[in-house]
JSON list of C-alpha atoms in Angstrom, two decimals:
[
{"chain": "P", "resi": 1, "resn": "MET", "atom": "CA", "xyz": [-85.83, 7.48, 143.64]},
{"chain": "P", "resi": 2, "resn": "VAL", "atom": "CA", "xyz": [-87.45, 4.21, 142.61]},
{"chain": "P", "resi": 3, "resn": "GLN", "atom": "CA", "xyz": [-86.87, 2.70, 146.04]},
{"chain": "P", "resi": 4, "resn": "ASP", "atom": "CA", "xyz": [-88.43, 5.73, 147.73]},
{"chain": "P", "resi": 5, "resn": "ALA", "atom": "CA", "xyz": [-91.55, 5.37, 145.59]},
{"chain": "P", "resi": 6, "resn": "ALA", "atom": "CA", "xyz": [-91.76, 1.66, 146.41]},
{"chain": "P", "resi": 7, "resn": "VAL", "atom": "CA", "xyz": [-91.51, 2.29, 150.14]},
{"chain": "P", "resi": 8, "resn": "THR", "atom": "CA", "xyz": [-94.12, 5.05, 149.97]},
{"chain": "P", "resi": 9, "resn": "GLY", "atom": "CA", "xyz": [-96.48, 2.82, 148.00]},
{"chain": "P", "resi": 10, "resn": "THR", "atom": "CA", "xyz": [-96.12, 0.00, 150.51]},
{"chain": "P", "resi": 11, "resn": "GLY", "atom": "CA", "xyz": [-96.72, 2.37, 153.42]},
{"chain": "P", "resi": 12, "resn": "THR", "atom": "CA", "xyz": [-99.83, 3.74, 151.78]},
{"chain": "P", "resi": 13, "resn": "GLY", "atom": "CA", "xyz": [-101.16, 0.26, 151.11]},
{"chain": "P", "resi": 14, "resn": "LEU", "atom": "CA", "xyz": [-100.59, -0.79, 154.70]},
{"chain": "P", "resi": 15, "resn": "ALA", "atom": "CA", "xyz": [-102.28, 2.37, 155.96]},
{"chain": "P", "resi": 16, "resn": "ILE", "atom": "CA", "xyz": [-105.35, 1.61, 153.85]},
{"chain": "P", "resi": 17, "resn": "ILE", "atom": "CA", "xyz": [-105.41, -1.96, 155.17]},
{"chain": "P", "resi": 18, "resn": "GLY", "atom": "CA", "xyz": [-105.14, -0.60, 158.72]},
{"chain": "P", "resi": 19, "resn": "ALA", "atom": "CA", "xyz": [-108.04, 1.76, 158.11]},
{"chain": "P", "resi": 20, "resn": "GLY", "atom": "CA", "xyz": [-110.13, -1.10, 156.75]},
{"chain": "P", "resi": 21, "resn": "LEU", "atom": "CA", "xyz": [-109.34, -3.29, 159.75]},
{"chain": "P", "resi": 22, "resn": "ALA", "atom": "CA", "xyz": [-110.33, -0.48, 162.13]},
{"chain": "P", "resi": 23, "resn": "VAL", "atom": "CA", "xyz": [-113.70, -0.11, 160.42]},
{"chain": "P", "resi": 24, "resn": "ILE", "atom": "CA", "xyz": [-114.30, -3.87, 160.23]},
{"chain": "P", "resi": 25, "resn": "GLY", "atom": "CA", "xyz": [-113.45, -4.26, 163.92]},
{"chain": "P", "resi": 26, "resn": "ALA", "atom": "CA", "xyz": [-115.90, -1.52, 164.85]},
{"chain": "P", "resi": 27, "resn": "GLY", "atom": "CA", "xyz": [-118.62, -3.10, 162.74]},
{"chain": "P", "resi": 28, "resn": "ILE", "atom": "CA", "xyz": [-118.13, -6.47, 164.40]},
{"chain": "P", "resi": 29, "resn": "GLY", "atom": "CA", "xyz": [-118.11, -4.89, 167.86]},
{"chain": "P", "resi": 30, "resn": "ILE", "atom": "CA", "xyz": [-121.26, -2.87, 167.30]},
{"chain": "P", "resi": 31, "resn": "GLY", "atom": "CA", "xyz": [-122.98, -5.91, 165.81]},
{"chain": "P", "resi": 32, "resn": "ARG", "atom": "CA", "xyz": [-122.13, -7.97, 168.87]},
{"chain": "P", "resi": 33, "resn": "ILE", "atom": "CA", "xyz": [-123.40, -5.21, 171.16]},
{"chain": "P", "resi": 34, "resn": "GLY", "atom": "CA", "xyz": [-126.68, -5.09, 169.24]},
{"chain": "P", "resi": 35, "resn": "GLY", "atom": "CA", "xyz": [-127.14, -8.85, 169.38]},
{"chain": "P", "resi": 36, "resn": "GLN", "atom": "CA", "xyz": [-126.37, -9.08, 173.08]},
{"chain": "P", "resi": 37, "resn": "MET", "atom": "CA", "xyz": [-128.65, -6.10, 173.77]},
{"chain": "P", "resi": 38, "resn": "VAL", "atom": "CA", "xyz": [-131.58, -7.84, 172.10]},
{"chain": "P", "resi": 39, "resn": "ASP", "atom": "CA", "xyz": [-130.80, -11.03, 174.02]},
{"chain": "P", "resi": 40, "resn": "ALA", "atom": "CA", "xyz": [-130.62, -9.17, 177.33]},
{"chain": "P", "resi": 41, "resn": "MET", "atom": "CA", "xyz": [-133.85, -7.28, 176.67]},
{"chain": "P", "resi": 42, "resn": "ALA", "atom": "CA", "xyz": [-135.60, -10.55, 175.83]},
{"chain": "P", "resi": 43, "resn": "ARG", "atom": "CA", "xyz": [-134.45, -12.03, 179.14]},
{"chain": "P", "resi": 44, "resn": "GLN", "atom": "CA", "xyz": [-135.30, -8.95, 181.25]},
{"chain": "P", "resi": 45, "resn": "PRO", "atom": "CA", "xyz": [-137.87, -6.74, 179.53]},
{"chain": "P", "resi": 46, "resn": "GLU", "atom": "CA", "xyz": [-138.25, -4.55, 182.61]},
{"chain": "P", "resi": 47, "resn": "ALA", "atom": "CA", "xyz": [-134.59, -3.43, 182.30]},
{"chain": "P", "resi": 48, "resn": "ALA", "atom": "CA", "xyz": [-134.85, -2.59, 178.59]},
{"chain": "P", "resi": 49, "resn": "ALA", "atom": "CA", "xyz": [-134.30, 1.16, 178.99]},
{"chain": "P", "resi": 50, "resn": "THR", "atom": "CA", "xyz": [-131.15, 0.70, 181.07]},
{"chain": "P", "resi": 51, "resn": "ILE", "atom": "CA", "xyz": [-129.77, -1.94, 178.73]},
{"chain": "P", "resi": 52, "resn": "GLN", "atom": "CA", "xyz": [-130.47, 0.18, 175.65]},
{"chain": "P", "resi": 53, "resn": "THR", "atom": "CA", "xyz": [-128.80, 3.25, 177.16]},
{"chain": "P", "resi": 54, "resn": "GLY", "atom": "CA", "xyz": [-125.68, 1.28, 178.02]},
{"chain": "P", "resi": 55, "resn": "ALA", "atom": "CA", "xyz": [-125.55, -0.31, 174.59]},
{"chain": "P", "resi": 56, "resn": "ILE", "atom": "CA", "xyz": [-125.83, 3.06, 172.83]},
{"chain": "P", "resi": 57, "resn": "ILE", "atom": "CA", "xyz": [-123.02, 4.51, 174.96]},
{"chain": "P", "resi": 58, "resn": "LEU", "atom": "CA", "xyz": [-120.79, 1.50, 174.24]},
{"chain": "P", "resi": 59, "resn": "ALA", "atom": "CA", "xyz": [-121.53, 1.70, 170.51]},
{"chain": "P", "resi": 60, "resn": "ALA", "atom": "CA", "xyz": [-120.59, 5.39, 170.51]},
{"chain": "P", "resi": 61, "resn": "LEU", "atom": "CA", "xyz": [-117.30, 4.63, 172.28]},
{"chain": "P", "resi": 62, "resn": "ILE", "atom": "CA", "xyz": [-116.46, 1.89, 169.79]},
{"chain": "P", "resi": 63, "resn": "GLU", "atom": "CA", "xyz": [-117.36, 4.18, 166.89]},
{"chain": "P", "resi": 64, "resn": "GLY", "atom": "CA", "xyz": [-115.10, 6.89, 168.33]},
{"chain": "P", "resi": 65, "resn": "ALA", "atom": "CA", "xyz": [-112.17, 4.51, 168.67]},
{"chain": "P", "resi": 66, "resn": "ALA", "atom": "CA", "xyz": [-112.70, 3.32, 165.10]},
{"chain": "P", "resi": 67, "resn": "LEU", "atom": "CA", "xyz": [-112.78, 6.90, 163.87]},
{"chain": "P", "resi": 68, "resn": "PHE", "atom": "CA", "xyz": [-109.47, 7.63, 165.61]},
{"chain": "P", "resi": 69, "resn": "GLY", "atom": "CA", "xyz": [-107.96, 4.50, 164.05]},
{"chain": "P", "resi": 70, "resn": "LEU", "atom": "CA", "xyz": [-109.23, 5.49, 160.63]},
{"chain": "P", "resi": 71, "resn": "VAL", "atom": "CA", "xyz": [-107.87, 9.03, 160.91]},
{"chain": "P", "resi": 72, "resn": "ILE", "atom": "CA", "xyz": [-104.46, 7.87, 162.13]},
{"chain": "P", "resi": 73, "resn": "ALA", "atom": "CA", "xyz": [-104.22, 5.26, 159.37]},
{"chain": "P", "resi": 74, "resn": "LEU", "atom": "CA", "xyz": [-105.14, 7.79, 156.70]},
{"chain": "P", "resi": 75, "resn": "LEU", "atom": "CA", "xyz": [-102.72, 10.39, 158.09]},
{"chain": "P", "resi": 76, "resn": "LYS", "atom": "CA", "xyz": [-99.93, 7.81, 157.87]},
{"chain": "P", "resi": 77, "resn": "ALA", "atom": "CA", "xyz": [-100.77, 7.21, 154.20]}
]
């Protein structure tokens, strides 16, 4: 009984760490997209609409992947 509780506690802790890493990774990715978007729009202002559309789509895809990672990690907890 005690060993089962210890294993469950460790699994829960690792799931929470996994969820945190998924969210941190998404935050870093979206931050890099935003920075590169601003850089690209500064270099080519005439392509700003196209660049912004692509950046928003990429940010949504990253956010979706992070959400899946978060849900899977919390379901494993």
